[in-house]
Amino acid sequence: MTNRIELSVIVPVTYGQQDSTAAATEVAALAKDYLAGLDSVGKSFEILFIVDGDKPETFDALSQLALTEQRIRILKFAKAFGDATAIVAGFRNSSGEIILTLPASPQVSSQAIPDLVAGLENTDMAVACRSDRVSGTSDRSKNWRRRGFHWLVRILSGERYSDLGCAARAFSRKILEEIPLYGAHHIFLPLLAAKQGFRVTEVVVKVHDSKPKSGGYNAKFYLQRILDIFTVVFLVRFTKKPIRFFGMIGSVTFIFGMTVLSYVIFQRLFFGTPLADRPALLVSSLFTVLGLQVFALGLLGELIIFTHAKDLKEYTIEKVIN
Amino acid sequence: MDLSVVVPIFNEEESVPLLYRAITESIATSSMTYELILVDDGSSDNSYAVAAQLAAQDSRLKVIKFRRNYGQTPAMAAGIDNSSGQIIVTMDGDLQNDPRDIPILIDKIHEGYDIVVGWRFNRQDKLFSRKIPSKIANWLIGKVTGVPIKDNGCSLKAFRADVIKKVPLYNEMHRFIPAMASIAGPRLAEIRVRHHAREFGESKYGLSRVYKVLLDLMTIKMIASFATKPLVWFSLLALLPLVTSTILMSTAILPVFLDEDMSIPIAGTGLIFFTLALFLIVGGAIAELIVRTGTFNAADYPLMTSTLDEVGQETKTETQANIQEPND
């Protein structure tokens, strides 16, 4: 190696991208766009395209570019594994101290690249937030869905973000070294990083000037992301104390069940109301049992933590002197 | 190395130099090789800078900086994980514990104890918000865990390193180290230590932790009792719903043989309790699996503290609370 790479750019070309001549041209155009943006940063860089699955046209178009541009590298998956895996694979094959993930669709203008890298000055992670997402786009229903989504994130995690859908993020290499990424957790990387004590900022960037895609996200996408939020929030808040989470749900259910159950039994004992034909008996015992089960699950969770406590480090060390 | 002193620091910039001096002075009299580990738990003041400055002049001072505030237990765990001494002493960073007590604790370890716990017998804190809740909590912890320690909240403790390094430390478990360690049957001593009123900074605790302490206490009790035999424990739990379900089911089904109507709600309730019993047994099997695959090894614990005598039989000292006065 003659000169060390300072900045590694990871562009996952995943399931969102169709493999057609048009899509291939779009990605190639985008690559050129990014190269221009990266040149203006003034750091030595590499740009890794992760072609997720069988996309011959896109792959060919990118290979064509790689012939003339040494700094373009392509990693091709044999089958589609999704964004998070693509990012991790790209990360493992990269060497820059700064990692920059960029979307393979025209989301942000190339000017965003120097802005994001500059935003990393005093922080560990700079998250792009598209300028039109701050002011609101013309599509009302999309605005509402996006606001609802981020509101939910804020309520559940206590962290405020305005554009988690934007994949453009610059961060320090340490973040991916410490955070295991899988499933759809790449969307919530800022949350996970903040939880580990990294400083995260949002940088407002310009939107790519090509026409926005008409499709956007559908309801299924949002439903999946909402389920992802619950997973991430659980991981972030209760990983080390499952009993506090399960115990709360379990005891509320149990207490409700027990109250109704004792009322029913009380009536049977002192007023002679026959138990045999009361559905309330069924309902209350169901709740009691459910509460106990949830509680038992919490105990199992606690046992997992206990038996692995020596491997799962709860803390992250920034520096050690001597 | 003989000794590691682990001190978690959280916003204690004024105390750090004093603490450093007091600890070095108190150990200097003995001939032990030692290290002092300060764990900066994400302080927002200059604690880390102050400590780093001291560390630049003294190679025996090790400073660990957390990326953010994680709490006292992770800070202690980090210090212990990064220590190399045979004996580990932990204490608070707010100068309320007196470093002059360290040699007394170490002597006790040399006498053959695995864990020596400080007891702040003349505690200098507010009566209603600190001392009374603490009394109740200690009484309860003693009752529940069966380890009668008068002052679980006192951070000034000394451990034999091979014992404490195997005790899982997480959440807010530092309060329960003796209870957690009791799985291993350590020789435990409790000695009186000095306690000073807080000079600098703010107290970092409030009454809000009562709920957490209670939940942690219950968890520890349960884990300590079932960690080595979860299937048996869960099956015993399953016994009660199983009996309930048998009674209910027979009440519902027997009348059928007498040509009477079967009571559906009763039969249903019986079935529900039956599922609970099954669930618990299956849960026990999973717990067994978890314990088997985890790093926890039941045999580690007794072996940590047992001794072999000449005949080759294992002997073990009973857990005991031994109280000694500091000599000043």
PDB file of C-alpha atoms in Angstrom, chain A residues 173-314:
ATOM      1  CA  ARG A 173     -14.801   3.035  12.316  1.00  0.00           C
ATOM      2  CA  LYS A 174     -15.094   2.299  16.045  1.00  0.00           C
ATOM      3  CA  ILE A 175     -18.892   2.333  15.803  1.00  0.00           C
ATOM      4  CA  LEU A 176     -19.180  -0.718  13.593  1.00  0.00           C
ATOM      5  CA  GLU A 177     -16.405  -2.430  15.495  1.00  0.00           C
ATOM      6  CA  GLU A 178     -18.549  -2.260  18.608  1.00  0.00           C
ATOM      7  CA  ILE A 179     -22.092  -2.595  17.307  1.00  0.00           C
ATOM      8  CA  PRO A 180     -23.272  -5.832  15.734  1.00  0.00           C
ATOM      9  CA  LEU A 181     -25.563  -4.949  12.852  1.00  0.00           C
ATOM     10  CA  TYR A 182     -28.173  -7.312  11.451  1.00  0.00           C
ATOM     11  CA  GLY A 183     -31.699  -7.425  10.066  1.00  0.00           C
ATOM     12  CA  ALA A 184     -32.931  -3.911   9.451  1.00  0.00           C
ATOM     13  CA  HIS A 185     -30.968  -2.389  12.280  1.00  0.00           C
ATOM     14  CA  HIS A 186     -28.890  -0.255   9.934  1.00  0.00           C
ATOM     15  CA  ILE A 187     -31.769   2.217   9.898  1.00  0.00           C
ATOM     16  CA  PHE A 188     -31.406   2.589  13.656  1.00  0.00           C
ATOM     17  CA  LEU A 189     -27.631   2.697  13.722  1.00  0.00           C
ATOM     18  CA  PRO A 190     -27.670   6.259  15.139  1.00  0.00           C
ATOM     19  CA  LEU A 191     -29.826   5.062  18.067  1.00  0.00           C
ATOM     20  CA  LEU A 192     -27.629   2.067  18.740  1.00  0.00           C
ATOM     21  CA  ALA A 193     -24.505   4.201  18.508  1.00  0.00           C
ATOM     22  CA  ALA A 194     -25.904   6.818  20.884  1.00  0.00           C
ATOM     23  CA  LYS A 195     -26.723   4.033  23.318  1.00  0.00           C
ATOM     24  CA  GLN A 196     -23.091   2.961  23.269  1.00  0.00           C
ATOM     25  CA  GLY A 197     -22.082   6.465  24.223  1.00  0.00           C
ATOM     26  CA  PHE A 198     -21.041   7.733  20.794  1.00  0.00           C
ATOM     27  CA  ARG A 199     -21.850  11.327  19.985  1.00  0.00           C
ATOM     28  CA  VAL A 200     -24.325  11.576  17.125  1.00  0.00           C
ATOM     29  CA  THR A 201     -25.344  14.732  15.272  1.00  0.00           C
ATOM     30  CA  GLU A 202     -27.719  15.430  12.445  1.00  0.00           C
ATOM     31  CA  VAL A 203     -26.469  17.363   9.447  1.00  0.00           C
ATOM     32  CA  VAL A 204     -28.980  18.968   7.128  1.00  0.00           C
ATOM     33  CA  VAL A 205     -28.020  18.212   3.529  1.00  0.00           C
ATOM     34  CA  LYS A 206     -29.355  19.095   0.109  1.00  0.00           C
ATOM     35  CA  VAL A 207     -31.577  16.673  -1.725  1.00  0.00           C
ATOM     36  CA  HIS A 208     -30.404  15.139  -4.992  1.00  0.00           C
ATOM     37  CA  ASP A 209     -31.700  17.320  -7.812  1.00  0.00           C
ATOM     38  CA  SER A 210     -33.066  14.474  -9.919  1.00  0.00           C
ATOM     39  CA  LYS A 211     -36.809  13.957  -9.851  1.00  0.00           C
ATOM     40  CA  PRO A 212     -37.911  12.167  -6.703  1.00  0.00           C
ATOM     41  CA  LYS A 213     -39.205   8.657  -7.251  1.00  0.00           C
ATOM     42  CA  SER A 214     -42.978   8.477  -7.278  1.00  0.00           C
ATOM     43  CA  GLY A 215     -43.200   5.252  -5.267  1.00  0.00           C
ATOM     44  CA  GLY A 216     -41.699   5.998  -1.892  1.00  0.00           C
ATOM     45  CA  TYR A 217     -42.293   3.568   0.886  1.00  0.00           C
ATOM     46  CA  ASN A 218     -45.399   1.470   1.082  1.00  0.00           C
ATOM     47  CA  ALA A 219     -47.381   0.484   4.136  1.00  0.00           C
ATOM     48  CA  LYS A 220     -45.597  -2.860   4.451  1.00  0.00           C
ATOM     49  CA  PHE A 221     -42.263  -1.079   4.719  1.00  0.00           C
ATOM     50  CA  TYR A 222     -43.537   1.047   7.576  1.00  0.00           C
ATOM     51  CA  LEU A 223     -45.114  -1.910   9.350  1.00  0.00           C
ATOM     52  CA  GLN A 224     -41.817  -3.769   9.241  1.00  0.00           C
ATOM     53  CA  ARG A 225     -39.919  -0.737  10.452  1.00  0.00           C
ATOM     54  CA  ILE A 226     -42.330  -0.290  13.352  1.00  0.00           C
ATOM     55  CA  LEU A 227     -41.676  -3.873  14.417  1.00  0.00           C
ATOM     56  CA  ASP A 228     -37.975  -3.132  14.054  1.00  0.00           C
ATOM     57  CA  ILE A 229     -38.345  -0.144  16.389  1.00  0.00           C
ATOM     58  CA  PHE A 230     -39.720  -2.425  19.082  1.00  0.00           C
ATOM     59  CA  THR A 231     -36.787  -4.804  18.685  1.00  0.00           C
ATOM     60  CA  VAL A 232     -34.256  -2.014  18.773  1.00  0.00           C
ATOM     61  CA  VAL A 233     -35.876  -0.261  21.715  1.00  0.00           C
ATOM     62  CA  PHE A 234     -35.980  -3.524  23.622  1.00  0.00           C
ATOM     63  CA  LEU A 235     -32.327  -4.119  22.813  1.00  0.00           C
ATOM     64  CA  VAL A 236     -31.377  -0.597  23.759  1.00  0.00           C
ATOM     65  CA  ARG A 237     -33.312  -0.299  26.990  1.00  0.00           C
ATOM     66  CA  PHE A 238     -33.761  -3.723  28.448  1.00  0.00           C
ATOM     67  CA  THR A 239     -30.974  -5.982  27.190  1.00  0.00           C
ATOM     68  CA  LYS A 240     -29.331  -6.200  30.555  1.00  0.00           C
ATOM     69  CA  LYS A 241     -32.468  -6.202  32.653  1.00  0.00           C
ATOM     70  CA  PRO A 242     -35.110  -8.372  30.983  1.00  0.00           C
ATOM     71  CA  ILE A 243     -36.945  -8.893  34.272  1.00  0.00           C
ATOM     72  CA  ARG A 244     -37.745  -5.172  34.487  1.00  0.00           C
ATOM     73  CA  PHE A 245     -39.478  -5.373  31.125  1.00  0.00           C
ATOM     74  CA  PHE A 246     -41.166  -8.752  31.429  1.00  0.00           C
ATOM     75  CA  GLY A 247     -41.794  -8.280  35.130  1.00  0.00           C
ATOM     76  CA  MET A 248     -43.776  -5.112  34.473  1.00  0.00           C
ATOM     77  CA  ILE A 249     -46.019  -6.680  31.825  1.00  0.00           C
ATOM     78  CA  GLY A 250     -46.251  -9.918  33.760  1.00  0.00           C
ATOM     79  CA  SER A 251     -47.238  -8.418  37.077  1.00  0.00           C
ATOM     80  CA  VAL A 252     -49.870  -6.112  35.569  1.00  0.00           C
ATOM     81  CA  THR A 253     -51.498  -9.058  33.801  1.00  0.00           C
ATOM     82  CA  PHE A 254     -51.157 -11.283  36.842  1.00  0.00           C
ATOM     83  CA  ILE A 255     -52.608  -8.729  39.251  1.00  0.00           C
ATOM     84  CA  PHE A 256     -55.548  -8.068  36.927  1.00  0.00           C
ATOM     85  CA  GLY A 257     -56.242 -11.795  36.610  1.00  0.00           C
ATOM     86  CA  MET A 258     -55.901 -12.420  40.311  1.00  0.00           C
ATOM     87  CA  THR A 259     -58.235  -9.553  41.222  1.00  0.00           C
ATOM     88  CA  VAL A 260     -61.029 -10.834  39.011  1.00  0.00           C
ATOM     89  CA  LEU A 261     -60.370 -14.424  40.071  1.00  0.00           C
ATOM     90  CA  SER A 262     -60.563 -13.651  43.775  1.00  0.00           C
ATOM     91  CA  TYR A 263     -63.735 -11.632  43.191  1.00  0.00           C
ATOM     92  CA  VAL A 264     -65.338 -14.595  41.441  1.00  0.00           C
ATOM     93  CA  ILE A 265     -64.242 -17.004  44.172  1.00  0.00           C
ATOM     94  CA  PHE A 266     -65.378 -14.565  46.854  1.00  0.00           C
ATOM     95  CA  GLN A 267     -68.838 -14.470  45.276  1.00  0.00           C
ATOM     96  CA  ARG A 268     -68.935 -18.251  45.138  1.00  0.00           C
ATOM     97  CA  LEU A 269     -67.948 -18.632  48.781  1.00  0.00           C
ATOM     98  CA  PHE A 270     -70.098 -15.972  50.364  1.00  0.00           C
ATOM     99  CA  PHE A 271     -73.016 -15.450  48.004  1.00  0.00           C
ATOM    100  CA  GLY A 272     -73.223 -18.910  46.542  1.00  0.00           C
ATOM    101  CA  THR A 273     -73.006 -17.688  42.935  1.00  0.00           C
ATOM    102  CA  PRO A 274     -72.158 -20.911  41.082  1.00  0.00           C
ATOM    103  CA  LEU A 275     -68.698 -20.941  39.535  1.00  0.00           C
ATOM    104  CA  ALA A 276     -69.516 -23.504  36.932  1.00  0.00           C
ATOM    105  CA  ASP A 277     -71.259 -21.237  34.436  1.00  0.00           C
ATOM    106  CA  ARG A 278     -69.159 -18.124  34.723  1.00  0.00           C
ATOM    107  CA  PRO A 279     -66.991 -17.119  31.780  1.00  0.00           C
ATOM    108  CA  ALA A 280     -65.284 -14.612  34.131  1.00  0.00           C
ATOM    109  CA  LEU A 281     -63.603 -17.596  35.750  1.00  0.00           C
ATOM    110  CA  LEU A 282     -62.048 -18.574  32.438  1.00  0.00           C
ATOM    111  CA  VAL A 283     -60.988 -15.054  31.560  1.00  0.00           C
ATOM    112  CA  SER A 284     -59.420 -14.320  34.921  1.00  0.00           C
ATOM    113  CA  SER A 285     -57.516 -17.578  35.141  1.00  0.00           C
ATOM    114  CA  LEU A 286     -56.282 -17.000  31.605  1.00  0.00           C
ATOM    115  CA  PHE A 287     -54.860 -13.636  32.629  1.00  0.00           C
ATOM    116  CA  THR A 288     -53.325 -15.041  35.798  1.00  0.00           C
ATOM    117  CA  VAL A 289     -51.621 -17.782  33.841  1.00  0.00           C
ATOM    118  CA  LEU A 290     -50.487 -15.374  31.134  1.00  0.00           C
ATOM    119  CA  GLY A 291     -48.966 -13.079  33.750  1.00  0.00           C
ATOM    120  CA  LEU A 292     -47.053 -15.950  35.300  1.00  0.00           C
ATOM    121  CA  GLN A 293     -45.812 -17.083  31.911  1.00  0.00           C
ATOM    122  CA  VAL A 294     -44.534 -13.643  30.972  1.00  0.00           C
ATOM    123  CA  PHE A 295     -42.818 -13.428  34.328  1.00  0.00           C
ATOM    124  CA  ALA A 296     -41.222 -16.831  33.833  1.00  0.00           C
ATOM    125  CA  LEU A 297     -39.963 -15.671  30.434  1.00  0.00           C
ATOM    126  CA  GLY A 298     -38.403 -12.666  32.166  1.00  0.00           C
ATOM    127  CA  LEU A 299     -36.637 -15.023  34.539  1.00  0.00           C
ATOM    128  CA  LEU A 300     -35.317 -17.024  31.592  1.00  0.00           C
ATOM    129  CA  GLY A 301     -34.057 -13.775  30.065  1.00  0.00           C
ATOM    130  CA  GLU A 302     -32.399 -12.907  33.346  1.00  0.00           C
ATOM    131  CA  LEU A 303     -30.784 -16.343  33.377  1.00  0.00           C
ATOM    132  CA  ILE A 304     -29.389 -15.791  29.887  1.00  0.00           C
ATOM    133  CA  ILE A 305     -27.817 -12.527  31.019  1.00  0.00           C
ATOM    134  CA  PHE A 306     -26.508 -14.137  34.193  1.00  0.00           C
ATOM    135  CA  THR A 307     -24.833 -17.001  32.392  1.00  0.00           C
ATOM    136  CA  HIS A 308     -23.342 -14.725  29.759  1.00  0.00           C
ATOM    137  CA  ALA A 309     -22.596 -11.704  31.919  1.00  0.00           C
ATOM    138  CA  LYS A 310     -18.872 -12.348  31.710  1.00  0.00           C
ATOM    139  CA  ASP A 311     -18.941 -12.183  27.884  1.00  0.00           C
ATOM    140  CA  LEU A 312     -21.428  -9.364  27.417  1.00  0.00           C
ATOM    141  CA  LYS A 313     -19.594  -6.247  28.406  1.00  0.00           C
ATOM    142  CA  GLU A 314     -22.061  -3.687  29.572  1.00  0.00           C
TER     143      GLU A 314
END
